[in-house]
Short mmCIF file of C-alpha atoms in Angstrom, two decimals:
data_model
loop_
_atom_site.label_atom_id
_atom_site.label_comp_id
_atom_site.label_asym_id
_atom_site.label_seq_id
_atom_site.Cartn_x
_atom_site.Cartn_y
_atom_site.Cartn_z
CA UNK A 1 51.08 114.26 128.76
CA UNK A 2 51.00 112.82 125.27
CA UNK A 3 54.44 112.97 123.72
CA UNK A 4 53.25 111.25 120.54
CA UNK A 5 49.98 112.45 119.10
CA UNK A 6 47.83 111.01 116.38
CA UNK A 7 45.07 113.55 116.19
CA UNK A 8 42.93 111.73 113.65
CA UNK A 9 41.23 108.74 115.24
CA UNK A 10 40.03 107.51 111.86
CA UNK A 11 40.56 107.92 108.14
CA UNK A 12 38.49 106.64 105.25
CA UNK A 13 40.01 106.29 101.77
CA UNK A 14 38.95 104.84 98.44
CA UNK A 15 40.88 101.86 97.12
CA UNK A 16 43.67 102.94 94.79
CA UNK A 17 43.99 106.40 96.32
CA UNK A 18 46.65 107.65 98.69
CA UNK A 19 46.29 107.27 102.46
CA UNK A 20 48.16 109.79 104.59
CA UNK A 21 48.40 109.16 108.31
CA UNK A 22 49.87 111.88 110.47
CA UNK A 23 51.78 111.91 113.72
CA UNK A 24 53.15 114.76 115.82
CA UNK A 25 55.58 114.56 118.70
CA UNK A 26 56.70 116.95 121.40
CA UNK A 27 59.91 115.41 122.74
CA UNK A 28 62.91 116.73 120.82
CA UNK A 29 64.99 113.84 122.19
CA UNK A 30 63.14 111.37 119.97
CA UNK A 31 65.48 110.22 117.23
CA UNK A 32 63.88 107.09 115.86
CA UNK A 33 60.33 106.65 114.69
CA UNK A 34 58.26 103.61 113.81
CA UNK A 35 54.88 102.78 112.40
CA UNK A 36 53.04 99.69 113.51
CA UNK A 37 49.93 98.20 111.97
CA UNK A 38 47.32 96.39 114.01
CA UNK A 39 44.44 94.20 112.87
CA UNK A 40 41.56 93.42 115.26
CA UNK A 41 42.34 90.72 117.82
CA UNK A 42 46.02 90.74 116.85
CA UNK A 43 49.08 92.45 118.23
CA UNK A 44 50.74 95.37 116.46
CA UNK A 45 53.20 94.43 113.73
CA UNK A 46 56.11 96.54 112.61
CA UNK A 47 55.60 98.31 109.30
CA UNK A 48 58.32 100.86 108.64
CA UNK A 49 60.74 103.07 110.54
CA UNK A 50 62.87 106.15 110.05
CA UNK A 51 65.89 107.56 111.79
CA UNK A 52 66.09 111.26 112.55
CA UNK A 53 69.09 111.60 110.23
CA UNK A 54 66.77 110.94 107.30
CA UNK A 55 63.68 112.71 106.07
CA UNK A 56 62.21 109.89 104.02
CA UNK A 57 62.14 106.12 104.01
CA UNK A 58 60.35 104.05 101.45
CA UNK A 59 59.34 100.39 101.44
CA UNK A 60 57.11 99.34 98.57
CA UNK A 61 53.78 101.09 98.86
CA UNK A 62 54.71 102.60 102.22
CA UNK A 63 56.69 105.80 102.68
CA UNK A 64 57.39 107.61 105.91
CA UNK A 65 58.29 111.29 105.87
CA UNK A 66 59.93 113.07 108.78
CA UNK A 67 59.92 116.82 109.32
CA UNK A 68 62.11 117.36 112.36
CA UNK A 69 61.64 121.12 112.55
CA UNK A 70 57.89 120.64 112.70
CA UNK A 71 58.18 117.53 114.88
CA UNK A 72 55.89 115.80 112.45
CA UNK A 73 55.93 112.54 110.56
CA UNK A 74 53.53 111.00 108.14
CA UNK A 75 52.93 107.61 106.62
CA UNK A 76 51.86 107.48 102.97
CA UNK A 77 50.30 104.38 101.49
CA UNK A 78 50.05 104.37 97.72
CA UNK A 79 47.97 102.83 96.30
CA UNK A 80 45.72 101.97 99.22
CA UNK A 81 44.23 98.49 99.28
CA UNK A 82 41.31 97.08 101.32
CA UNK A 83 43.79 94.84 103.15
CA UNK A 84 45.45 97.98 104.51
CA UNK A 85 42.39 98.59 106.67
CA UNK A 86 43.76 98.47 110.20
CA UNK A 87 44.80 100.67 113.10
CA UNK A 88 48.15 102.37 112.55
CA UNK A 89 50.26 103.33 115.54
CA UNK A 90 53.02 105.88 115.41
CA UNK A 91 55.84 105.32 117.92
CA UNK A 92 58.99 107.21 118.85
CA UNK A 93 62.19 106.30 120.68
CA UNK A 94 64.64 108.68 122.30
CA UNK A 95 68.38 108.22 122.15
CA UNK A 96 69.73 105.69 124.62
CA UNK A 97 66.37 104.02 125.10
CA UNK A 98 64.83 101.08 123.31
CA UNK A 99 61.31 101.58 124.61
CA UNK A 100 58.94 103.25 122.14
CA UNK A 101 56.32 105.80 123.15
CA UNK A 102 53.15 105.10 121.22
CA UNK A 103 50.40 107.32 119.91
CA UNK A 104 46.80 106.23 120.33
CA UNK A 105 46.47 105.05 116.75
CA UNK A 106 44.51 105.98 113.63
CA UNK A 107 41.97 103.58 112.23
CA UNK A 108 42.28 103.39 108.44
CA UNK A 109 39.40 102.07 106.37
CA UNK A 110 40.03 101.48 102.69
CA UNK A 111 36.81 101.11 100.72
CA UNK A 112 36.74 98.88 97.63
CA UNK B 1 55.42 78.69 114.45
CA UNK B 2 53.93 81.62 116.41
CA UNK B 3 56.64 84.12 117.29
CA UNK B 4 55.12 85.62 120.46
CA UNK B 5 52.22 83.83 122.07
CA UNK B 6 50.04 84.76 125.02
CA UNK B 7 47.54 82.78 127.03
CA UNK B 8 44.74 83.22 127.66
CA UNK B 9 43.38 85.39 124.86
CA UNK B 10 40.39 86.41 126.94
CA UNK B 11 40.11 86.56 130.70
CA UNK B 12 36.95 87.50 132.59
CA UNK B 13 37.15 87.56 136.35
CA UNK B 14 35.72 89.10 139.48
CA UNK B 15 37.19 91.99 141.42
CA UNK B 16 39.59 90.87 144.11
CA UNK B 17 40.74 87.74 142.30
CA UNK B 18 44.35 86.91 141.39
CA UNK B 19 45.14 85.97 137.81
CA UNK B 20 48.13 85.30 135.58
CA UNK B 21 48.83 85.86 131.91
CA UNK B 22 51.57 83.83 130.24
CA UNK B 23 53.85 84.91 127.42
CA UNK B 24 56.35 82.94 125.40
CA UNK B 25 58.56 83.95 122.49
CA UNK B 26 60.44 81.58 120.20
CA UNK B 27 62.49 84.24 118.45
CA UNK B 28 65.54 83.91 120.65
CA UNK B 29 65.20 87.52 121.75
CA UNK B 30 66.85 88.72 124.91
CA UNK B 31 64.31 91.34 125.93
CA UNK B 32 60.62 91.00 126.71
CA UNK B 33 57.96 93.53 127.61
CA UNK B 34 54.47 93.93 128.93
CA UNK B 35 52.25 96.72 127.59
CA UNK B 36 48.79 97.80 128.64
CA UNK B 37 46.33 99.22 126.14
CA UNK B 38 43.68 101.06 128.06
CA UNK B 39 40.25 102.29 127.01
CA UNK B 40 41.82 105.36 125.41
CA UNK B 41 43.80 103.01 123.15
CA UNK B 42 47.25 104.13 124.27
CA UNK B 43 49.86 101.40 124.43
CA UNK B 44 51.83 101.99 127.62
CA UNK B 45 54.92 100.12 128.71
CA UNK B 46 54.60 98.38 132.06
CA UNK B 47 57.73 96.25 132.37
CA UNK B 48 60.81 95.31 130.43
CA UNK B 49 63.01 92.32 131.15
CA UNK B 50 66.43 91.74 129.61
CA UNK B 51 67.88 88.25 130.04
CA UNK B 52 65.49 87.54 132.90
CA UNK B 53 66.36 90.73 134.75
CA UNK B 54 63.95 93.59 135.32
CA UNK B 55 65.13 96.63 133.40
CA UNK B 56 62.12 98.90 133.36
CA UNK B 57 59.27 99.12 135.81
CA UNK B 58 57.03 102.01 134.99
CA UNK B 59 54.55 103.40 137.48
CA UNK B 60 52.55 100.27 137.91
CA UNK B 61 50.80 99.18 141.13
CA UNK B 62 52.75 96.53 142.99
CA UNK B 63 49.73 94.25 142.56
CA UNK B 64 51.31 93.58 139.16
CA UNK B 65 54.31 91.29 139.35
CA UNK B 66 56.17 90.04 136.30
CA UNK B 67 58.02 86.75 136.47
CA UNK B 68 60.64 85.60 133.99
CA UNK B 69 61.60 81.95 134.54
CA UNK B 70 63.85 82.05 131.47
CA UNK B 71 64.54 84.47 128.69
CA UNK B 72 61.82 82.99 126.47
CA UNK B 73 59.04 83.54 129.01
CA UNK B 74 57.64 86.58 130.79
CA UNK B 75 54.50 86.00 132.80
CA UNK B 76 52.35 88.66 134.41
CA UNK B 77 50.65 87.99 137.71
CA UNK B 78 48.02 90.38 138.99
CA UNK B 79 46.80 90.31 142.58
CA UNK B 80 43.55 91.72 143.93
CA UNK B 81 42.17 92.68 140.54
CA UNK B 82 40.35 96.01 140.27
CA UNK B 83 37.85 97.32 137.75
CA UNK B 84 40.48 99.69 136.36
CA UNK B 85 42.70 96.77 135.43
CA UNK B 86 40.33 95.95 132.58
CA UNK B 87 42.37 96.43 129.42
CA UNK B 88 44.19 94.55 126.69
CA UNK B 89 47.63 93.41 127.77
CA UNK B 90 50.28 92.84 125.12
CA UNK B 91 53.49 90.96 125.53
CA UNK B 92 56.35 91.81 123.18
CA UNK B 93 59.95 90.84 122.59
CA UNK B 94 62.96 92.28 120.82
CA UNK B 95 66.66 91.75 120.38
CA UNK B 96 68.18 94.86 121.85
CA UNK B 97 71.15 95.76 119.71
CA UNK B 98 73.69 98.37 120.69
CA UNK B 99 71.72 100.90 118.70
CA UNK B 100 68.65 100.21 120.80
CA UNK B 101 66.26 100.47 117.92
CA UNK B 102 65.35 96.88 117.24
CA UNK B 103 61.79 96.14 116.26
CA UNK B 104 59.44 94.80 118.87
CA UNK B 105 57.34 91.76 118.05
CA UNK B 106 53.99 91.69 119.78
CA UNK B 107 51.79 88.87 120.95
CA UNK B 108 48.08 88.83 120.05
CA UNK B 109 47.03 90.39 123.33
CA UNK B 110 44.98 89.27 126.32
CA UNK B 111 41.71 91.05 126.88
CA UNK B 112 41.17 91.22 130.63
CA UNK B 113 37.71 92.12 131.90
CA UNK B 114 37.22 92.64 135.62
CA UNK B 115 33.60 92.54 136.78
#
């Protein structure tokens, strides 16, 4: 039973354009969400997070939006760069826990 | 100055063998984890140790035994390896604050192939 779903296994975007990666969740107890970025042969690295008390968090070119009523979050990368090409994992944590539940990832390819 | 390191990076072995994967973190974190990334690419928690004590043990066969000699190390020993154990295993660490939302830092992964 997937509690965190990333329904797009891959996304291809032109350099300079916006990349939008989506994530849906089913567990209403989740109250903290994270995005991790993973390059081949490396471990995931933390990118950005958002608490359920917010609906937006921005860090440079990266913005995460949270729609609690829809149980949906998205990661926007503007402008996209070739170095952003990686697998992006969405993860969620429920109150009282510190263990994230991960989605299966979306592979982003940014073409020069 | 690697934060979380794992050895070996690749491990190829025969069914039935026993093998170990080592993990070390130099971040001074108090909590360490083992994750398994299977063929479907999901990252699933296996174990969590806080200050050398087992906190979380998800539904994992008892052929898998974590060992934490000190809070900077969390090794994973696997007995009687099976084909289905083939996966990438990631070690991670974090400093668990009272809020419980501290970022996890991952090692580079160990790709285990069981033949």
